[in-house]
Short mmCIF file of C-alpha atoms and ligand atoms in Angstrom, two decimals:
data_model
loop_
_atom_site.label_atom_id
_atom_site.label_comp_id
_atom_site.label_asym_id
_atom_site.label_seq_id
_atom_site.Cartn_x
_atom_site.Cartn_y
_atom_site.Cartn_z
CA MET A 1 -84.41 19.97 10.33
CA PHE A 2 -81.26 18.11 9.43
CA SER A 3 -78.92 17.71 12.27
CA ASN A 4 -75.20 17.80 11.68
CA THR A 5 -73.12 14.70 12.09
CA GLU A 6 -71.46 14.49 15.43
CA ILE A 7 -68.06 12.90 15.44
CA GLY A 8 -65.56 11.93 18.08
CA ILE A 9 -61.92 11.23 17.31
CA ASP A 10 -59.52 9.41 19.61
CA LEU A 11 -56.12 10.39 18.34
CA GLY A 12 -54.24 7.64 20.17
CA THR A 13 -50.53 6.91 20.05
CA ALA A 14 -51.17 3.37 18.86
CA ASN A 15 -54.65 3.51 17.37
CA ILE A 16 -56.98 6.12 15.94
CA LEU A 17 -60.69 5.58 16.33
CA ILE A 18 -63.55 7.60 14.87
CA TYR A 19 -66.96 7.44 16.43
CA ALA A 20 -70.14 8.86 14.82
CA LYS A 21 -73.30 9.45 16.73
CA ASN A 22 -75.95 6.86 15.92
CA LYS A 23 -73.34 4.74 14.04
CA GLY A 24 -70.81 3.88 16.69
CA ILE A 25 -67.17 3.23 15.84
CA ILE A 26 -66.70 3.80 12.11
CA LEU A 27 -62.91 3.61 11.95
CA ASN A 28 -60.34 1.81 14.04
CA GLU A 29 -56.85 1.69 12.59
CA PRO A 30 -53.28 1.96 13.79
CA SER A 31 -51.72 5.43 13.94
CA VAL A 32 -49.21 4.74 11.22
CA VAL A 33 -48.39 6.38 7.90
CA ALA A 34 -46.07 5.03 5.22
CA VAL A 35 -44.01 7.73 3.52
CA ASP A 36 -42.05 7.55 0.28
CA THR A 37 -38.84 9.35 1.20
CA THR A 38 -37.92 10.14 -2.38
CA THR A 39 -41.06 12.21 -2.93
CA ASN A 40 -42.01 12.77 0.74
CA GLN A 41 -45.53 11.63 -0.11
CA VAL A 42 -47.79 9.58 2.11
CA VAL A 43 -48.38 6.31 0.27
CA ALA A 44 -50.50 4.49 2.86
CA VAL A 45 -52.15 5.00 6.22
CA GLY A 46 -53.48 2.81 9.03
CA ASN A 47 -53.71 -0.92 8.61
CA GLU A 48 -52.09 -0.81 5.20
CA ALA A 49 -49.16 1.18 6.52
CA LYS A 50 -48.73 -0.97 9.63
CA GLU A 51 -48.43 -4.07 7.49
CA MET A 52 -45.39 -2.43 5.93
CA ILE A 53 -43.44 -2.05 9.21
CA GLY A 54 -40.17 -3.87 8.97
CA LYS A 55 -40.95 -5.23 5.50
CA THR A 56 -40.69 -2.36 3.07
CA PRO A 57 -38.11 -1.32 0.48
CA ARG A 58 -35.79 1.35 1.74
CA ASN A 59 -37.53 4.32 0.23
CA ILE A 60 -40.91 3.49 1.89
CA VAL A 61 -40.72 4.25 5.61
CA PRO A 62 -43.50 3.60 8.08
CA ILE A 63 -43.85 6.44 10.59
CA ARG A 64 -45.81 6.51 13.82
CA PRO A 65 -46.27 10.25 14.16
CA LEU A 66 -47.66 10.08 17.72
CA LYS A 67 -45.49 7.33 19.00
CA ASP A 68 -44.14 8.81 22.22
CA GLY A 69 -47.33 10.42 23.28
CA VAL A 70 -46.50 13.72 21.77
CA ILE A 71 -47.18 14.85 18.25
CA ALA A 72 -43.62 14.12 17.13
CA ASP A 73 -44.32 14.63 13.49
CA PHE A 74 -46.84 17.22 13.16
CA ASP A 75 -47.23 17.43 9.40
CA MET A 76 -47.67 13.64 9.21
CA THR A 77 -50.21 13.69 12.00
CA THR A 78 -52.46 16.11 10.16
CA GLN A 79 -52.00 14.29 6.83
CA MET A 80 -52.94 11.05 8.54
CA LEU A 81 -55.97 12.54 10.17
CA LYS A 82 -57.18 13.99 6.87
CA ALA A 83 -56.72 10.66 5.10
CA PHE A 84 -58.82 8.89 7.76
CA LEU A 85 -61.58 11.52 7.65
CA LYS A 86 -61.68 11.14 3.88
CA LYS A 87 -61.85 7.41 4.22
CA VAL A 88 -64.81 7.36 6.62
CA SER A 89 -66.74 9.94 4.62
CA LYS A 90 -66.45 7.66 1.61
CA LYS A 91 -66.89 4.32 3.25
CA ALA A 92 -69.17 4.55 6.23
CA GLY A 93 -71.78 6.64 4.48
CA VAL A 94 -71.48 9.27 7.15
CA SER A 95 -72.26 12.67 5.89
CA MET A 96 -69.26 14.81 6.47
CA ARG A 97 -71.03 18.03 5.71
CA LYS A 98 -70.07 20.45 8.41
CA PRO A 99 -69.73 17.89 11.21
CA SER A 100 -69.32 18.87 14.87
CA VAL A 101 -66.10 17.21 16.00
CA VAL A 102 -64.58 16.48 19.37
CA VAL A 103 -60.96 15.36 19.38
CA CYS A 104 -59.16 13.67 22.23
CA THR A 105 -55.48 14.46 22.04
CA PRO A 106 -52.64 13.00 24.09
CA SER A 107 -52.28 15.27 27.08
CA GLY A 108 -48.57 15.70 26.35
CA SER A 109 -49.54 17.80 23.34
CA THR A 110 -48.68 21.50 23.46
CA ALA A 111 -50.99 24.44 22.80
CA VAL A 112 -49.44 24.93 19.35
CA GLU A 113 -50.02 21.24 18.44
CA ARG A 114 -53.61 21.39 19.68
CA ARG A 115 -54.29 24.45 17.63
CA ALA A 116 -52.91 22.76 14.55
CA ILE A 117 -55.11 19.73 15.05
CA ASP A 118 -58.03 22.05 15.48
CA ASN A 119 -57.09 23.65 12.15
CA ALA A 120 -56.65 20.37 10.36
CA VAL A 121 -60.17 19.30 11.36
CA LYS A 122 -61.62 22.72 10.44
CA ASN A 123 -59.95 22.61 7.10
CA PHE A 124 -61.81 19.42 6.53
CA GLY A 125 -64.99 21.40 6.86
CA ALA A 126 -65.97 20.91 10.47
CA LYS A 127 -68.49 23.39 11.79
CA GLU A 128 -67.10 23.30 15.29
CA VAL A 129 -64.11 21.54 16.86
CA HIS A 130 -63.61 20.87 20.54
CA LEU A 131 -60.69 19.25 22.27
CA ILE A 132 -61.30 17.05 25.27
CA GLU A 133 -58.92 15.88 28.01
CA GLU A 134 -58.11 12.21 27.78
CA PRO A 135 -59.13 11.10 31.29
CA VAL A 136 -62.54 12.76 30.94
CA ALA A 137 -63.22 11.08 27.59
CA ALA A 138 -62.03 7.73 28.95
CA ALA A 139 -64.24 8.03 32.00
CA ILE A 140 -67.33 8.97 29.97
CA GLY A 141 -66.70 6.11 27.61
CA ALA A 142 -66.29 3.70 30.51
CA ASP A 143 -69.72 4.78 31.82
CA LEU A 144 -68.39 6.33 35.01
CA PRO A 145 -70.67 8.89 36.73
CA VAL A 146 -68.47 11.86 35.73
CA ALA A 147 -71.03 14.58 36.17
CA GLU A 148 -71.96 13.52 39.75
CA PRO A 149 -70.45 14.93 42.88
CA THR A 150 -68.71 11.65 43.53
CA ALA A 151 -65.13 10.93 42.51
CA SER A 152 -64.32 8.47 39.79
CA MET A 153 -60.84 7.30 39.04
CA ILE A 154 -59.76 6.16 35.61
CA VAL A 155 -56.43 4.76 34.42
CA ASP A 156 -55.92 4.62 30.66
CA ILE A 157 -52.94 2.53 29.62
CA GLY A 158 -52.18 3.27 25.96
CA GLY A 159 -49.32 2.59 23.63
CA GLY A 160 -47.03 5.55 24.23
CA THR A 161 -48.63 7.07 27.36
CA SER A 162 -50.64 6.17 30.41
CA GLU A 163 -53.07 8.71 31.83
CA VAL A 164 -54.46 8.68 35.34
CA GLY A 165 -57.33 10.91 36.38
CA ILE A 166 -59.67 11.54 39.20
CA ILE A 167 -62.88 13.18 38.01
CA SER A 168 -65.73 14.76 39.89
CA PHE A 169 -68.48 17.14 38.77
CA GLY A 170 -67.39 16.79 35.14
CA GLY A 171 -63.88 18.09 35.88
CA VAL A 172 -60.44 16.67 36.52
CA VAL A 173 -59.57 16.93 40.19
CA ALA A 174 -56.15 15.27 40.00
CA SER A 175 -54.28 13.71 37.16
CA ARG A 176 -50.93 12.33 35.95
CA SER A 177 -49.68 11.53 32.49
CA VAL A 178 -46.60 9.40 32.06
CA ARG A 179 -44.86 8.52 28.87
CA VAL A 180 -44.97 4.78 29.42
CA GLY A 181 -47.32 2.27 27.98
CA GLY A 182 -47.63 -0.86 25.92
CA ASP A 183 -45.02 0.25 23.38
CA HIS A 184 -42.36 0.32 26.04
CA MET A 185 -43.24 -3.20 27.09
CA ASP A 186 -42.59 -4.28 23.50
CA GLU A 187 -39.27 -2.46 23.50
CA GLU A 188 -38.19 -4.11 26.75
CA ILE A 189 -39.12 -7.53 25.34
CA ILE A 190 -36.96 -6.81 22.23
CA GLN A 191 -34.02 -5.79 24.46
CA TYR A 192 -34.40 -8.80 26.73
CA ILE A 193 -34.34 -11.30 23.88
CA LYS A 194 -31.43 -9.50 22.34
CA ARG A 195 -29.42 -9.56 25.61
CA HIS A 196 -30.24 -13.11 26.70
CA TYR A 197 -30.38 -14.92 23.40
CA ASN A 198 -28.48 -12.74 20.95
CA VAL A 199 -31.57 -12.76 18.75
CA LEU A 200 -33.17 -9.67 17.26
CA ILE A 201 -36.95 -9.70 16.88
CA GLY A 202 -39.24 -7.12 15.31
CA GLU A 203 -41.79 -4.81 16.99
CA SER A 204 -44.79 -6.78 15.80
CA SER A 205 -43.36 -10.04 17.14
CA ALA A 206 -42.68 -8.37 20.49
CA GLU A 207 -46.26 -7.16 20.68
CA LYS A 208 -47.56 -10.60 19.86
CA ILE A 209 -45.42 -12.16 22.60
CA LYS A 210 -46.75 -9.62 25.11
CA MET A 211 -50.36 -10.30 24.18
CA GLU A 212 -49.94 -14.11 24.23
CA ILE A 213 -47.73 -14.82 27.23
CA GLY A 214 -47.29 -11.40 28.91
CA TYR A 215 -48.42 -11.07 32.51
CA ALA A 216 -48.53 -8.27 35.04
CA LEU A 217 -46.62 -9.01 38.23
CA VAL A 218 -48.89 -11.83 39.43
CA GLU A 219 -48.30 -15.52 39.97
CA HIS A 220 -49.41 -17.71 37.12
CA SER A 221 -48.66 -21.10 35.71
CA GLU A 222 -45.77 -20.63 33.33
CA GLU A 223 -46.32 -20.59 29.59
CA GLU A 224 -43.91 -20.89 26.69
CA MET A 225 -43.79 -19.60 23.21
CA ASP A 226 -41.55 -20.02 20.14
CA VAL A 227 -40.22 -16.76 18.79
CA ARG A 228 -38.53 -16.20 15.46
CA GLY A 229 -35.84 -13.62 14.86
CA ARG A 230 -32.37 -13.07 13.47
CA ASP A 231 -29.33 -14.52 15.23
CA LEU A 232 -27.00 -11.59 15.85
CA VAL A 233 -23.90 -13.80 15.69
CA THR A 234 -24.56 -15.85 12.57
CA GLY A 235 -26.95 -13.41 10.90
CA LEU A 236 -29.30 -16.32 10.16
CA PRO A 237 -32.93 -16.79 11.16
CA LYS A 238 -33.36 -18.52 14.51
CA VAL A 239 -36.19 -19.81 16.70
CA VAL A 240 -35.97 -19.48 20.49
CA SER A 241 -38.37 -20.64 23.16
CA ILE A 242 -39.34 -17.90 25.64
CA ARG A 243 -41.05 -18.37 28.99
CA SER A 244 -43.80 -16.13 30.34
CA THR A 245 -41.81 -15.48 33.55
CA GLU A 246 -38.99 -14.06 31.44
CA ILE A 247 -41.37 -11.68 29.66
CA GLN A 248 -42.80 -10.73 33.05
CA ARG A 249 -39.34 -9.86 34.31
CA SER A 250 -38.57 -7.84 31.22
CA ILE A 251 -41.64 -5.59 31.52
CA LYS A 252 -41.45 -5.20 35.32
CA GLU A 253 -40.05 -1.67 35.30
CA VAL A 254 -42.65 -0.44 32.80
CA LEU A 255 -45.38 -1.84 34.97
CA GLU A 256 -43.90 -0.21 38.05
CA SER A 257 -43.83 3.20 36.36
CA ILE A 258 -47.51 2.90 35.59
CA LEU A 259 -48.19 1.87 39.20
CA HIS A 260 -46.18 4.84 40.45
CA ALA A 261 -48.36 7.25 38.44
CA ILE A 262 -51.44 5.72 40.03
CA THR A 263 -50.16 5.91 43.61
CA GLU A 264 -49.01 9.48 43.13
CA THR A 265 -52.41 10.50 41.84
CA LEU A 266 -54.10 8.79 44.79
CA GLU A 267 -51.78 10.67 47.13
CA SER A 268 -52.67 14.00 45.60
CA CYS A 269 -56.40 13.31 45.81
CA PRO A 270 -58.37 15.58 48.12
CA PRO A 271 -59.15 13.56 51.22
CA GLU A 272 -62.89 14.12 50.85
CA LEU A 273 -62.76 12.22 47.57
CA SER A 274 -60.49 9.38 48.65
CA GLY A 275 -63.40 7.68 50.35
CA ASP A 276 -65.34 7.64 47.11
CA ILE A 277 -62.49 5.92 45.36
CA VAL A 278 -62.17 3.30 48.06
CA ASP A 279 -65.93 2.61 47.58
CA GLN A 280 -66.14 2.83 43.78
CA GLY A 281 -62.74 1.51 42.93
CA ILE A 282 -60.56 2.36 39.99
CA THR A 283 -61.47 1.65 36.40
CA ILE A 284 -58.70 0.66 34.01
CA THR A 285 -58.96 1.05 30.25
CA GLY A 286 -56.79 1.35 27.11
CA GLY A 287 -55.07 -1.55 25.35
CA GLY A 288 -52.53 -1.99 28.11
CA SER A 289 -55.25 -2.81 30.59
CA LEU A 290 -55.79 -6.02 28.64
CA LEU A 291 -52.40 -7.41 29.75
CA LYS A 292 -53.11 -10.63 31.62
CA GLY A 293 -53.25 -10.20 35.41
CA MET A 294 -53.31 -6.40 35.28
CA GLN A 295 -56.56 -6.02 37.21
CA GLU A 296 -55.45 -8.46 39.91
CA TRP A 297 -51.98 -6.97 40.24
CA LEU A 298 -53.12 -3.37 40.53
CA SER A 299 -55.84 -4.17 43.07
CA ASN A 300 -53.26 -6.00 45.22
CA GLU A 301 -50.87 -3.10 44.99
CA VAL A 302 -53.20 -0.20 45.75
CA ASN A 303 -55.69 -2.04 48.00
CA VAL A 304 -58.68 -0.64 46.14
CA PRO A 305 -61.00 -2.62 43.90
CA VAL A 306 -59.99 -2.36 40.25
CA HIS A 307 -62.52 -2.83 37.39
CA LEU A 308 -61.77 -3.42 33.76
CA ALA A 309 -63.72 -1.14 31.41
CA GLN A 310 -66.13 -2.86 29.09
CA ASN A 311 -64.41 -1.95 25.80
CA PRO A 312 -60.86 -0.94 26.76
CA LEU A 313 -59.79 -0.25 23.22
CA GLU A 314 -62.84 1.87 22.42
CA SER A 315 -63.81 3.74 25.57
CA VAL A 316 -61.96 6.94 24.75
CA ALA A 317 -63.51 7.14 21.28
CA ILE A 318 -66.95 6.43 22.64
CA GLY A 319 -66.54 8.97 25.44
CA THR A 320 -65.22 11.60 23.02
CA GLY A 321 -68.24 11.08 20.75
CA ARG A 322 -70.64 11.25 23.66
CA SER A 323 -69.06 14.29 25.24
CA LEU A 324 -70.36 16.85 22.74
CA LYS A 325 -73.59 17.43 24.54
CA MET A 326 -71.78 17.89 27.84
CA ILE A 327 -69.30 20.31 26.30
CA GLN A 328 -72.05 22.40 24.73
CA LYS A 329 -73.95 22.51 28.01
CA LEU A 330 -70.82 23.58 29.90
CA GLN A 331 -70.15 26.28 27.32
CA LYS A 332 -73.65 27.63 27.64
CA ALA A 333 -73.25 27.69 31.40
CA VAL A 334 -70.01 29.65 31.12
CA LYS A 335 -71.54 32.21 28.72
P1 ADP B 401 -53.40 4.54 22.36
O1 ADP B 401 -54.63 5.09 23.05
O2 ADP B 401 -52.15 5.12 22.87
O3 ADP B 401 -53.54 4.55 20.89
P2 ADP B 401 -54.50 1.88 22.88
O4 ADP B 401 -55.42 2.11 24.01
O5 ADP B 401 -55.08 1.63 21.57
O6 ADP B 401 -53.34 2.97 22.78
O7 ADP B 401 -53.57 0.60 23.32
C1 ADP B 401 -52.57 0.18 22.52
C2 ADP B 401 -51.60 -0.63 23.33
O8 ADP B 401 -52.27 -1.70 24.00
C3 ADP B 401 -50.46 -1.28 22.46
O9 ADP B 401 -49.27 -1.15 23.11
C4 ADP B 401 -50.93 -2.73 22.40
O10 ADP B 401 -49.84 -3.61 22.24
C5 ADP B 401 -51.59 -2.91 23.76
N1 ADP B 401 -52.52 -4.08 23.83
C6 ADP B 401 -53.63 -4.23 23.05
N2 ADP B 401 -54.21 -5.42 23.34
C7 ADP B 401 -53.47 -5.99 24.31
C8 ADP B 401 -53.54 -7.22 25.07
N3 ADP B 401 -54.50 -8.11 24.80
N4 ADP B 401 -52.59 -7.48 26.00
C9 ADP B 401 -51.64 -6.60 26.22
N5 ADP B 401 -51.48 -5.42 25.58
C10 ADP B 401 -52.40 -5.12 24.62
MG1 MG B 402 -55.81 6.06 24.12
#
């Protein structure tokens, strides 16, 4: 008997990952498409398209169709998804004959958007398509005991959204989704440098600054970094030196919004389960959890131990791929 390929897709706002059973992660690329506006054709996707951000001729525009945590550009999202599926079926040697697919969509997506994603994957030839809730996928991928009668709490800090969930017995007991994440930190960094230095920097530079000298609201020994941009007064290139404490100040509000989502979820947790969370702690995942000092800051703020997931950038994809068995079992139980 040949078994069908089982595939999990993490349709993230910043990155798309595809996981295949027995193979692991077979694709990990930014959620970006480059479109030629004269013909309205997609000319590149993923890494190739991201390279083009801020550097392309006027008629080639890079689009991030999922940027704000919703499927802002629906047609582009499906085109991008198809291009990636085609790519892995060629490259990774994964048989794409009637695969069973589980897709993790941003929880801000509407029923109509979900159905369209479902269709796009089915059009590709999938035998069955399931959609999974983000916190469940993240928790499975982070190896939390989701099926047990004990509560697990997961916080997934992505690019456009952050998702907080408390899971017990395989289901979501309490959750919050806020439209703030790493992308907003980048935007705040751009604004800060513009306001204080009259220098305009690009998105990629802002992200690099965040990763290198960005800190959550913890004490640390100050670091400095040279940043290149365009002087808004003279119009000429300029280099300015930025301190980590300035970056920290600029992203403070974004961090506080994420914290607020966490405390609200804790407050809405059934009291019987609160004890579990105090014992087990909270697990953080997603690219934003990699910000320096994040774990320390959150555990100070909520007074509960905070653990960093093993592969923060991959846990949703891994969990999505692993969830198929669980979904099929649950479906059988319902029937
Ligand atoms: P999504 O699930 O929304 O696609 P990801 O979980 O892939 O998002 O996380 C992407 C976000 O994480 C981006 O904003 C990126 O800048 C940020 N990020 C990735 N690595 C780091 C790091 N080392 N420090 C801080 N932020 C990071
Ligand atoms: Mg994600």
